[in-house]
Amino acid sequence: MDAGLLGIDFSEAIDLFSLQSIQLTLLDCCFYSRSNNSTNSSVSNYTLTGGDCIHSDQTNFTCSLTNIDFNEIKSQNICTNINQARDCCLTISGNPIIDLSNNSVLPIFEGCGVPADIFIPDTTPPNVLDFAVFNLNEGTITMNLDETINSQSVRLSTITLQSFIRNPNSMFTLTGGYLTSPNFDFITFELTTSDIHSIKLLPDLCSDQNNCWLSFSNLFLLDMADNTIYPISSSNAIAATKFIDDTTPPNLLYYSFNLQSNFLRLTIDEPISVMSLRPTSLVIQNNKSSLYSTLSFTLTGGYSSGSDGNTVSLFLSTDDVNNLKSFDNLASSLFNTYLYFNDTFIHDLASRNPNYINPISEFSSLLTSNYTKDSTSPVVSSFYLDLNSDTISIYFNEPIRVSTFEISGFILVSDKLGPTDSLILKGGIIDTFSDYNGTSSVLIYLIKSDIRYLKLSTSLAQTEDSTFLIVRENAVRDMYNNSIKAISYSYAIKASQLVLDISRASLLGFSLDMDVGSLNLTFDDIIRTSTLYASAFTIQNSRILNLNYMHVLTSSTTTNSIDGYYVTLQISKDDLNAIKLNTGLGTNIEDTYLSMRADAFDDSFARDILAVTHEKALGANLHIVDRSSPYLLSFTLDMDLGIMILTFDEILRGTSFDSQKIVFHNTHAEYNGTVSYSLETSSSSIVNSTTVTVYISKSDLNAIKALPSLATSPLNTFISYDSQLTVDMTGNYVTLIHSNSSFIVSVFIMDKSSPNFFSFSLNLRSEVLFLTFDETVNASTLIITELALQDEHLTSLFPLTEGLFSVNNSITIHIILSQADLNGIKALPLLATNVNNTYLSARQFTVIDMNANKLQEVSLQANEFFEDTIDPELEAFDFDLDSNLLSLYFSETIKADSVIPQYFTLHNSKNSSLFDHTHYTLTDGNVIISNAPVIYIHLTPLDINEIQRISNLAISNLTTYLSVLQRAALDMNDNHIVPINANYSLSINIYSEDKTNPNLTSFILDMNIGALYLSFSETVRVSTFNISSLTIQSSINSGVQFSLTSNSSTNYTNNALLILRFGRSDLNGIQKETSLATNSSNTFLSFTFDLVMDMNNNQVIPYSSFQSLQVSEYISDKTSPKLQRFVMDLNFSELTLFFSEIVRGSTLQVTGITLTSS
C-alpha cells in the first residue's frame, strides 16, 4: 500500500491472457462456513478498474494499481489495517483465470477471498499537489493531493491564507469550515460565514488570484493510513491556481431602528463597503406594501462612522430624525416601521466589480426586527418675543406634540439670578401654521393679560438682556410622550430677539350696557386706566354731534379696570340717569355713538391714545338696553305727618306708581308672628324722579298705628311690595321686595302729636262704654281708673275701677264695664240714668297713642245713652249652715229693701216633681240693707232648725237648690228679677256645712212630771242621744250626782229641743237624794261630748262635773205620791208599801195606815 503494488502467486502457470486486473477484487477479510456455504458478514470490497500486471514465470504476478484504484481503495479504507494483514483479502471475479491447460482457478473461501500473506502498509505522508481553486463567490477552497486522505482527520483551522508568499500584508487563519468532499485525493470545503466575511474585509487578501496564497501545518490532515500531511510553511505558501471572484449581490437580513440614538443598524449577509452607502436610496414607510401605506419618508442624508462589515449603523440626519418623529403613524413603533431601497443603496467589497445589494421593493418592504423608541426629553433650543405683534415663538430640538402643550409651563423671567420680575404665561392661541403634532416650533399669540403684564412691567422684557425663558417639567411632550427637559432659573434661555411695541393705542370698538350702567371699551393696545379723564368721552346719538342728543360724562364716572386692552367705565348714577332722561340718546344701537379726545387715556408708554372726533364718532358694536328692574335704595317714614318718601336707584315713571302695593311689616323676614299692613287708600306723587312721596291716608295711618309692634321705631319698620309697584323709564318693573326679606326704614320720624278724646257713649243694656279718639291709641295702655263718670253738676261722681277691653289698637276702645263698676254706677240714683246726667272725664294718663303721646285732658257729655232694661238674674247662691247665712248673687245691683225672703224656697233636688223631693220656704229673714249685686239674708233660728229637721234637705251641695219668685227683688231701675221655677231650681254655688258643735244653751227640770227639757243651740240628731252620759248633780262642781240610765227616754224627733222622760227608777233615784234636784240651786247638769250630735254629726260641747250647767227653770214635784200596792208578810210580821214615787221615810205615820178587808 506504500507503492501501490499487488503481488499474486498461483500454484501453477496460468494463461497470461486470462489474467486481467479488472478481475481482481480487494476486500476486507471475512470468515467462510463450509457447512452452510455462507460468509459471516457483508464486507467492503473494490474491483480494480485497470492497471498492468507483470510476471516472472507465469506464476508470480505483480500488478501496478492505478492512482484511481489506489486512492479509491484508500478511500474505502480497504487493506489499510497495519496491525492485521489478514484484513486485506483478494478474490477473482468476472471471466475465469485459466491455467495453461485451460482449467479455471478455483475460488478460495468463496466470497471471502485469499488473505494477503505479506502486507506493506502506506507510510508515505500525503502531499498537496496544488491550491486548485479559491471560490470567493461560493466561499469554498479546493486542494488536490497525491493520495486519498481521511476526511475525518481534516483540521481546517490549520490553514492560513496570506496575500503573498513572502512578507504578506494580510494573513488570515481559518477558524473552521465545512468539508464537502469524501475520502479522496482532493479536498473541497466551505469556509464559515464569519471567515468569508473576515477575508472579504481584508482588501488585499484573496481579492484576486494574485493575492491569494495558502499554507498549513502537518496537523492539517491524515491519509487513510494515518500518515500526517507534508506541511507547507508560510514562506513556501502555494498560490491559488484558480480564483473565482464574488459575484453574488449582498442581501439585507434584518435591521433595527433606534430613535433614541437616531440610527438604523443594518445587518447584511456579507460585508459591504461603508463608503458605498447612499442614505437617499432608503425609504421608510408604515406598511409592508406601498399599496397600503399611508405614510412614507425618503431619507435626505445620514452617515455611517463605522468600518466595512456586514453590520452597518446609519446615523440619521437631525432633519430626517425630526421629520420621522413628526409622524404619529410612521416609524413610531415596531409595527409601523418598514424599509425599502433600490440597488444603488450599498454594495459589497468585491474588488473588481462590486456587487450592489439586492433591492427591497416598496411592495414587500422589510419590517424592523427591533425598535427603540425615543426616550430623551425634548429641549427648548431658542425663543423669540415680539411685543409689537404680541407673539412668542418657541423652538425645540425635535418635534413636539402640540396637543400636550401647556403654556403655563413656560415662564418669562427678567434675569437668571434671582429674577426681579417673572411672568407665568397663562394662555394664548397657537398659530395655525404650527398648531399640529409634530412641529418643532410653536408661534403663540399671547393672551391680553400676559401682554398687559409684559408691557406694564418695568424690569421684564425691556431688552434681550432682561428676557429669559425657564421651562417647567411637563410643559410639553414630544411625539413619544417624553416630557420637556425642565430649565431652571440658573439655566434660563435668553431671548434670541425681542421686538418692542412701537404703536399708539386706538379705540377698536365699544359697547354701552344701559342695564348695568357700563361703557365697555376695547383698545388695540394696553391702556393705563389710572389716566382716565372721563370728561373726554361724549355719548351722542349719531356719527355727527347733535347738541340736543348728547351727554358728556362727568368725573363721577370711574373705572375699576386694571391696565389692559379692555376698560370698563362704571357710568355714575347721575350720568346714567341723564342718558336715560334723554329719550333720543342711548336707547338702542342706532342712537349710540361715542367720541373721545386723545387725553381720555394714556397707553402703557404714557402716550396719548388716538382721538375719535365728534364728527366721526364711533358707532356702538353692542347696545344692551336697560333690562334691570329698578330697586329701592332707602325710604323715610314720617309717622307725625303721615308721609313716606321712597328713593330708588334710577328714575321712575311717576304715573305708574301704585301705593296700594306697599305692605308694612315689623320684621325683616316674615314668620308666624310677623305683623303686616297693606296700604289701602294712600296716594303718591306723579313726578318722574328717583324719589316718590307717598301720602298716607288717615285710615291707613290709624290702621298702622293700631298695630303696636309695627312702625313705632326704625327697628320694626319694614316694607315689601310686588313688582307691579312701579316701572322705570324703560318700562322695567321694579324689583320686588319679598316679605321674607323686607326692606328696613332708613329714616324714621315718630309721631309727636297728642291724641284727642273725641266722643263716648254708654250702654247699660250691653254694659259697654264706647270711647272714640282722633287717632289710633295704644289700647294696652288704657288706665280705666283715669276715667270717671259724673253728672252735669259733679254732685255724683264715680271713678271707674276696672273693666274688660280689647287690646286691639284703634281709634275706638270698647270697655266692657265690670259688674263692680256697673253696680257702683247703678247704686248712684242721680248718675247715668239718662244722657243729661252722663258725663265722662279723662285725664292725660288715661291712654297714650302708639308713640306714647299722652291724651289731652277733657270732660265730655255722652253723645248716646242706653238705660238698663234688662231684668236682673239670680246667678248663684251660697248657703252657710254654720253662720245661718244665705248669700244671693245677682247679675246687677239689687235694691236691698225690695228683697222679700218669703219668696225664696230651698229644695233638695233640681226638679220638684221627684218622688223624694222636699223643700222649705223661708218664713222670714234679716236682709242686710245695702244696694248691691249681693244680698245677704240671715235666716231665723226657726227656719234654720226647720231646715235642719228635714234630713235630706240642705245637707250637702247635692241636696241644696233654690227657687225664686219674680217679686222676690228689683234692680235699681225697678226691673223684676228673672224667676227660677221649682222644676229648674238653681244649684248651690258654695255649700258650707255646719261645723259648729251644738251647745246646750239651757235646760228645764220638771220634777212634777219627771221630765228634763234640753235646749240646744241647734237641731240635734236624736238617734245619737246617749242618756248614760248625762249626770244631774247638786252643785256646779260636783256635789251629789246621779247619772241617768236607759230607764229614761227621749222623744224621737230631731229638734233643737229634746224632752227626756225619766224612767221610774231614774226619777226615784233622783228623788231619793234629798239634796239633789230639790230646787234650782241644787240642780246642775254635766255630760260628756258623746251626749248627742247635731245633724252634721258635730258632737255637743260637754259640761264637765266641775263646770256643770245650772238649771234655767226648776219645776218642783207637786204631785202627791200614790200607794200603788202593798205586801203583807205575816211570817216576818212585815208590811211593805209600794208608792208611785220615792217618799220620805221619816215622814211615815204608821198610824195613818188602815188595813181593811175590802
mmCIF file of N, CA and C in Angstrom, residues 151-244:
data_model
loop_
_atom_site.group_PDB
_atom_site.id
_atom_site.type_symbol
_atom_site.label_atom_id
_atom_site.label_comp_id
_atom_site.label_asym_id
_atom_site.label_seq_id
_atom_site.Cartn_x
_atom_site.Cartn_y
_atom_site.Cartn_z
ATOM 1 N N SER A 151 -10.935 12.121 5.379
ATOM 2 C CA SER A 151 -11.692 13.388 5.518
ATOM 3 C C SER A 151 -12.038 13.680 6.981
ATOM 4 N N GLN A 152 -12.090 12.612 7.778
ATOM 5 C CA GLN A 152 -12.423 12.832 9.191
ATOM 6 C C GLN A 152 -11.285 13.489 9.951
ATOM 7 N N SER A 153 -10.117 13.452 9.352
ATOM 8 C CA SER A 153 -8.944 13.976 10.071
ATOM 9 C C SER A 153 -8.655 15.436 9.734
ATOM 10 N N VAL A 154 -9.426 15.982 8.820
ATOM 11 C CA VAL A 154 -9.117 17.342 8.352
ATOM 12 C C VAL A 154 -9.351 18.355 9.466
ATOM 13 N N ARG A 155 -8.349 19.220 9.652
ATOM 14 C CA ARG A 155 -8.431 20.333 10.603
ATOM 15 C C ARG A 155 -8.243 21.628 9.821
ATOM 16 N N LEU A 156 -9.367 22.286 9.459
ATOM 17 C CA LEU A 156 -9.298 23.472 8.604
ATOM 18 C C LEU A 156 -8.683 24.658 9.324
ATOM 19 N N SER A 157 -8.696 24.602 10.650
ATOM 20 C CA SER A 157 -8.161 25.740 11.403
ATOM 21 C C SER A 157 -6.632 25.809 11.337
ATOM 22 N N THR A 158 -6.030 24.800 10.648
ATOM 23 C CA THR A 158 -4.559 24.848 10.491
ATOM 24 C C THR A 158 -4.169 25.546 9.198
ATOM 25 N N ILE A 159 -5.189 25.970 8.424
ATOM 26 C CA ILE A 159 -4.922 26.622 7.138
ATOM 27 C C ILE A 159 -4.846 28.112 7.346
ATOM 28 N N THR A 160 -3.883 28.721 6.714
ATOM 29 C CA THR A 160 -3.720 30.172 6.741
ATOM 30 C C THR A 160 -3.667 30.669 5.303
ATOM 31 N N LEU A 161 -4.532 31.703 5.083
ATOM 32 C CA LEU A 161 -4.479 32.398 3.797
ATOM 33 C C LEU A 161 -3.611 33.633 3.965
ATOM 34 N N GLN A 162 -2.831 33.932 2.925
ATOM 35 C CA GLN A 162 -1.991 35.106 3.007
ATOM 36 C C GLN A 162 -1.949 35.777 1.646
ATOM 37 N N SER A 163 -1.560 37.078 1.711
ATOM 38 C CA SER A 163 -1.642 37.886 0.490
ATOM 39 C C SER A 163 -0.450 37.676 -0.436
ATOM 40 N N PHE A 164 0.623 37.113 0.077
ATOM 41 C CA PHE A 164 1.795 36.859 -0.784
ATOM 42 C C PHE A 164 2.648 35.820 -0.107
ATOM 43 N N ILE A 165 3.613 35.250 -0.910
ATOM 44 C CA ILE A 165 4.438 34.180 -0.363
ATOM 45 C C ILE A 165 5.433 34.688 0.647
ATOM 46 N N ARG A 166 5.886 35.895 0.358
ATOM 47 C CA ARG A 166 6.867 36.462 1.283
ATOM 48 C C ARG A 166 6.341 37.799 1.810
ATOM 49 N N ASN A 167 6.570 37.954 3.055
ATOM 50 C CA ASN A 167 6.164 39.197 3.733
ATOM 51 C C ASN A 167 4.734 39.645 3.346
ATOM 52 N N PRO A 168 3.818 38.787 3.547
ATOM 53 C CA PRO A 168 2.446 39.169 3.175
ATOM 54 C C PRO A 168 1.910 40.310 4.063
ATOM 55 N N ASN A 169 1.083 41.194 3.415
ATOM 56 C CA ASN A 169 0.458 42.294 4.193
ATOM 57 C C ASN A 169 -0.707 41.789 5.036
ATOM 58 N N SER A 170 -1.333 40.752 4.523
ATOM 59 C CA SER A 170 -2.515 40.253 5.231
ATOM 60 C C SER A 170 -2.438 38.756 5.325
ATOM 61 N N MET A 171 -2.776 38.245 6.451
ATOM 62 C CA MET A 171 -2.853 36.816 6.672
ATOM 63 C C MET A 171 -4.128 36.544 7.477
ATOM 64 N N PHE A 172 -4.686 35.371 7.191
ATOM 65 C CA PHE A 172 -5.892 35.022 7.944
ATOM 66 C C PHE A 172 -5.931 33.526 8.115
ATOM 67 N N THR A 173 -5.988 33.087 9.342
ATOM 68 C CA THR A 173 -6.097 31.666 9.659
ATOM 69 C C THR A 173 -7.552 31.312 9.833
ATOM 70 N N LEU A 174 -7.944 30.281 9.119
ATOM 71 C CA LEU A 174 -9.333 29.887 9.194
ATOM 72 C C LEU A 174 -9.695 29.425 10.596
ATOM 73 N N THR A 175 -10.952 29.656 10.929
ATOM 74 C CA THR A 175 -11.451 29.215 12.244
ATOM 75 C C THR A 175 -12.219 27.915 12.133
ATOM 76 N N GLY A 176 -12.512 27.479 10.932
ATOM 77 C CA GLY A 176 -13.276 26.262 10.754
ATOM 78 C C GLY A 176 -13.799 26.211 9.334
ATOM 79 N N GLY A 177 -14.769 25.375 9.130
ATOM 80 C CA GLY A 177 -15.366 25.227 7.831
ATOM 81 C C GLY A 177 -16.134 23.934 7.748
ATOM 82 N N TYR A 178 -16.612 23.675 6.540
ATOM 83 C CA TYR A 178 -17.449 22.503 6.352
ATOM 84 C C TYR A 178 -16.934 21.723 5.132
ATOM 85 N N LEU A 179 -16.411 20.487 5.403
ATOM 86 C CA LEU A 179 -15.854 19.640 4.333
ATOM 87 C C LEU A 179 -16.977 19.128 3.448
ATOM 88 N N THR A 180 -16.807 19.285 2.160
ATOM 89 C CA THR A 180 -17.854 18.850 1.225
ATOM 90 C C THR A 180 -17.422 17.649 0.378
ATOM 91 N N SER A 181 -16.142 17.213 0.510
ATOM 92 C CA SER A 181 -15.652 16.074 -0.302
ATOM 93 C C SER A 181 -15.433 14.861 0.585
ATOM 94 N N PRO A 182 -15.544 13.585 0.013
ATOM 95 C CA PRO A 182 -15.308 12.370 0.816
ATOM 96 C C PRO A 182 -13.802 12.067 0.896
ATOM 97 N N ASN A 183 -13.507 10.900 1.430
ATOM 98 C CA ASN A 183 -12.103 10.471 1.450
ATOM 99 C C ASN A 183 -11.637 10.291 -0.001
ATOM 100 N N PHE A 184 -10.747 11.178 -0.389
ATOM 101 C CA PHE A 184 -10.237 11.065 -1.772
ATOM 102 C C PHE A 184 -8.959 11.864 -1.885
ATOM 103 N N ASP A 185 -8.458 11.979 -3.140
ATOM 104 C CA ASP A 185 -7.175 12.637 -3.303
ATOM 105 C C ASP A 185 -7.345 14.133 -3.575
ATOM 106 N N PHE A 186 -8.467 14.647 -3.321
ATOM 107 C CA PHE A 186 -8.660 16.113 -3.355
ATOM 108 C C PHE A 186 -9.582 16.456 -2.167
ATOM 109 N N ILE A 187 -9.566 17.719 -1.810
ATOM 110 C CA ILE A 187 -10.404 18.178 -0.687
ATOM 111 C C ILE A 187 -11.065 19.502 -1.071
ATOM 112 N N THR A 188 -12.364 19.567 -0.818
ATOM 113 C CA THR A 188 -13.132 20.810 -1.031
ATOM 114 C C THR A 188 -13.925 21.106 0.246
ATOM 115 N N PHE A 189 -13.805 22.324 0.672
ATOM 116 C CA PHE A 189 -14.556 22.682 1.891
ATOM 117 C C PHE A 189 -15.079 24.117 1.772
ATOM 118 N N GLU A 190 -16.182 24.304 2.530
ATOM 119 C CA GLU A 190 -16.791 25.641 2.612
ATOM 120 C C GLU A 190 -16.244 26.370 3.836
ATOM 121 N N LEU A 191 -15.910 27.635 3.588
ATOM 122 C CA LEU A 191 -15.461 28.463 4.713
ATOM 123 C C LEU A 191 -16.673 28.885 5.545
ATOM 124 N N THR A 192 -16.423 29.108 6.799
ATOM 125 C CA THR A 192 -17.514 29.642 7.644
ATOM 126 C C THR A 192 -17.868 31.038 7.170
ATOM 127 N N THR A 193 -19.080 31.409 7.463
ATOM 128 C CA THR A 193 -19.530 32.754 7.048
ATOM 129 C C THR A 193 -18.671 33.827 7.666
ATOM 130 N N SER A 194 -18.315 33.627 8.922
ATOM 131 C CA SER A 194 -17.502 34.651 9.581
ATOM 132 C C SER A 194 -16.124 34.735 8.939
ATOM 133 N N ASP A 195 -15.587 33.532 8.523
ATOM 134 C CA ASP A 195 -14.273 33.575 7.871
ATOM 135 C C ASP A 195 -14.362 34.245 6.509
ATOM 136 N N ILE A 196 -15.425 33.947 5.788
ATOM 137 C CA ILE A 196 -15.618 34.601 4.490
ATOM 138 C C ILE A 196 -15.666 36.107 4.667
ATOM 139 N N HIS A 197 -16.473 36.528 5.732
ATOM 140 C CA HIS A 197 -16.620 37.963 5.970
ATOM 141 C C HIS A 197 -15.288 38.585 6.354
ATOM 142 N N SER A 198 -14.540 37.847 7.152
ATOM 143 C CA SER A 198 -13.244 38.375 7.583
ATOM 144 C C SER A 198 -12.298 38.519 6.389
ATOM 145 N N ILE A 199 -12.326 37.529 5.513
ATOM 146 C CA ILE A 199 -11.450 37.572 4.334
ATOM 147 C C ILE A 199 -11.849 38.735 3.438
ATOM 148 N N LYS A 200 -13.172 38.904 3.279
ATOM 149 C CA LYS A 200 -13.629 39.993 2.413
ATOM 150 C C LYS A 200 -13.276 41.351 2.981
ATOM 151 N N LEU A 201 -13.165 41.413 4.285
ATOM 152 C CA LEU A 201 -12.845 42.687 4.912
ATOM 153 C C LEU A 201 -11.358 43.035 4.778
ATOM 154 N N LEU A 202 -10.561 42.035 4.300
ATOM 155 C CA LEU A 202 -9.143 42.320 4.063
ATOM 156 C C LEU A 202 -8.983 42.536 2.556
ATOM 157 N N PRO A 203 -8.911 43.805 2.144
ATOM 158 C CA PRO A 203 -8.968 44.085 0.708
ATOM 159 C C PRO A 203 -7.802 43.520 -0.101
ATOM 160 N N ASP A 204 -6.652 43.254 0.553
ATOM 161 C CA ASP A 204 -5.512 42.728 -0.205
ATOM 162 C C ASP A 204 -5.286 41.253 0.047
ATOM 163 N N LEU A 205 -6.343 40.581 0.527
ATOM 164 C CA LEU A 205 -6.253 39.149 0.764
ATOM 165 C C LEU A 205 -7.340 38.460 -0.036
ATOM 166 N N CYS A 206 -6.863 37.607 -0.960
ATOM 167 C CA CYS A 206 -7.800 36.795 -1.754
ATOM 168 C C CYS A 206 -8.890 37.625 -2.396
ATOM 169 N N SER A 207 -8.529 38.846 -2.764
ATOM 170 C CA SER A 207 -9.489 39.644 -3.521
ATOM 171 C C SER A 207 -9.313 39.423 -5.021
ATOM 172 N N ASP A 208 -8.193 38.772 -5.379
ATOM 173 C CA ASP A 208 -7.995 38.284 -6.754
ATOM 174 C C ASP A 208 -6.958 37.167 -6.697
ATOM 175 N N GLN A 209 -6.621 36.609 -7.826
ATOM 176 C CA GLN A 209 -5.734 35.446 -7.866
ATOM 177 C C GLN A 209 -4.318 35.793 -7.396
ATOM 178 N N ASN A 210 -3.943 37.025 -7.541
ATOM 179 C CA ASN A 210 -2.567 37.408 -7.251
ATOM 180 C C ASN A 210 -2.292 37.571 -5.759
ATOM 181 N N ASN A 211 -3.293 37.679 -4.971
ATOM 182 C CA ASN A 211 -3.045 37.888 -3.530
ATOM 183 C C ASN A 211 -3.701 36.815 -2.699
ATOM 184 N N CYS A 212 -3.755 35.620 -3.285
ATOM 185 C CA CYS A 212 -4.412 34.539 -2.558
ATOM 186 C C CYS A 212 -3.448 33.354 -2.491
ATOM 187 N N TRP A 213 -2.761 33.115 -1.375
ATOM 188 C CA TRP A 213 -1.802 32.075 -1.121
ATOM 189 C C TRP A 213 -2.246 31.315 0.109
ATOM 190 N N LEU A 214 -1.710 30.016 0.195
ATOM 191 C CA LEU A 214 -2.199 29.144 1.252
ATOM 192 C C LEU A 214 -1.052 28.405 1.888
ATOM 193 N N SER A 215 -1.110 28.227 3.187
ATOM 194 C CA SER A 215 -0.134 27.419 3.933
ATOM 195 C C SER A 215 -0.882 26.678 5.021
ATOM 196 N N PHE A 216 -0.210 25.593 5.541
ATOM 197 C CA PHE A 216 -0.845 24.835 6.609
ATOM 198 C C PHE A 216 0.225 24.057 7.339
ATOM 199 N N SER A 217 -0.121 23.522 8.463
ATOM 200 C CA SER A 217 0.818 22.724 9.248
ATOM 201 C C SER A 217 0.568 21.251 8.973
ATOM 202 N N ASN A 218 1.443 20.382 9.560
ATOM 203 C CA ASN A 218 1.288 18.941 9.352
ATOM 204 C C ASN A 218 0.060 18.370 10.065
ATOM 205 N N LEU A 219 -0.583 19.213 10.842
ATOM 206 C CA LEU A 219 -1.796 18.761 11.524
ATOM 207 C C LEU A 219 -3.036 18.963 10.668
ATOM 208 N N PHE A 220 -2.796 19.366 9.450
ATOM 209 C CA PHE A 220 -3.910 19.684 8.573
ATOM 210 C C PHE A 220 -4.801 18.465 8.380
ATOM 211 N N LEU A 221 -4.118 17.296 8.035
ATOM 212 C CA LEU A 221 -4.934 16.106 7.779
ATOM 213 C C LEU A 221 -4.068 14.862 7.809
ATOM 214 N N LEU A 222 -4.704 13.685 7.742
ATOM 215 C CA LEU A 222 -4.038 12.380 7.681
ATOM 216 C C LEU A 222 -4.506 11.674 6.413
ATOM 217 N N ASP A 223 -3.605 10.800 5.923
ATOM 218 C CA ASP A 223 -4.092 9.952 4.824
ATOM 219 C C ASP A 223 -4.838 8.785 5.429
ATOM 220 N N MET A 224 -5.223 7.814 4.594
ATOM 221 C CA MET A 224 -6.037 6.728 5.092
ATOM 222 C C MET A 224 -5.261 5.795 5.996
ATOM 223 N N ALA A 225 -3.891 5.956 5.945
ATOM 224 C CA ALA A 225 -3.049 5.132 6.830
ATOM 225 C C ALA A 225 -2.570 5.939 8.007
ATOM 226 N N ASP A 226 -3.235 7.065 8.222
ATOM 227 C CA ASP A 226 -2.932 7.956 9.339
ATOM 228 C C ASP A 226 -1.560 8.589 9.223
ATOM 229 N N ASN A 227 -1.068 8.737 8.011
ATOM 230 C CA ASN A 227 0.179 9.473 7.803
ATOM 231 C C ASN A 227 -0.171 10.961 7.742
ATOM 232 N N THR A 228 0.522 11.767 8.545
ATOM 233 C CA THR A 228 0.272 13.210 8.555
ATOM 234 C C THR A 228 0.741 13.818 7.253
ATOM 235 N N ILE A 229 0.043 14.869 6.848
ATOM 236 C CA ILE A 229 0.355 15.539 5.591
ATOM 237 C C ILE A 229 1.694 16.236 5.687
ATOM 238 N N TYR A 230 2.269 16.352 4.515
ATOM 239 C CA TYR A 230 3.529 17.083 4.447
ATOM 240 C C TYR A 230 3.174 18.559 4.529
ATOM 241 N N PRO A 231 3.657 19.344 5.547
ATOM 242 C CA PRO A 231 3.233 20.732 5.751
ATOM 243 C C PRO A 231 3.787 21.663 4.676
ATOM 244 N N ILE A 232 3.081 22.822 4.515
ATOM 245 C CA ILE A 232 3.542 23.910 3.654
ATOM 246 C C ILE A 232 3.612 25.147 4.544
ATOM 247 N N SER A 233 4.797 25.638 4.680
ATOM 248 C CA SER A 233 5.000 26.791 5.556
ATOM 249 C C SER A 233 4.591 28.069 4.850
ATOM 250 N N SER A 234 4.500 29.175 5.656
ATOM 251 C CA SER A 234 4.112 30.472 5.106
ATOM 252 C C SER A 234 5.081 30.912 4.025
ATOM 253 N N SER A 235 6.332 30.597 4.253
ATOM 254 C CA SER A 235 7.326 31.044 3.280
ATOM 255 C C SER A 235 7.308 30.186 2.021
ATOM 256 N N ASN A 236 6.639 29.037 2.095
ATOM 257 C CA ASN A 236 6.516 28.169 0.926
ATOM 258 C C ASN A 236 5.065 28.058 0.463
ATOM 259 N N ALA A 237 4.293 29.086 0.841
ATOM 260 C CA ALA A 237 2.866 29.061 0.522
ATOM 261 C C ALA A 237 2.645 28.851 -0.957
ATOM 262 N N ILE A 238 1.544 28.197 -1.262
ATOM 263 C CA ILE A 238 1.204 27.928 -2.645
ATOM 264 C C ILE A 238 0.095 28.869 -3.076
ATOM 265 N N ALA A 239 0.169 29.341 -4.262
ATOM 266 C CA ALA A 239 -0.811 30.288 -4.779
ATOM 267 C C ALA A 239 -1.994 29.543 -5.340
ATOM 268 N N ALA A 240 -3.119 30.224 -5.327
ATOM 269 C CA ALA A 240 -4.339 29.658 -5.895
ATOM 270 C C ALA A 240 -4.161 29.528 -7.385
ATOM 271 N N THR A 241 -4.461 28.308 -7.839
ATOM 272 C CA THR A 241 -4.360 28.075 -9.280
ATOM 273 C C THR A 241 -5.484 28.789 -10.000
ATOM 274 N N LYS A 242 -6.623 28.813 -9.323
ATOM 275 C CA LYS A 242 -7.786 29.454 -9.932
ATOM 276 C C LYS A 242 -8.493 30.310 -8.859
ATOM 277 N N PHE A 243 -8.934 31.487 -9.275
ATOM 278 C CA PHE A 243 -9.626 32.404 -8.358
ATOM 279 C C PHE A 243 -10.981 32.770 -8.970
ATOM 280 N N ILE A 244 -12.024 32.504 -8.213
ATOM 281 C CA ILE A 244 -13.381 32.867 -8.662
ATOM 282 C C ILE A 244 -13.879 34.007 -7.773
#
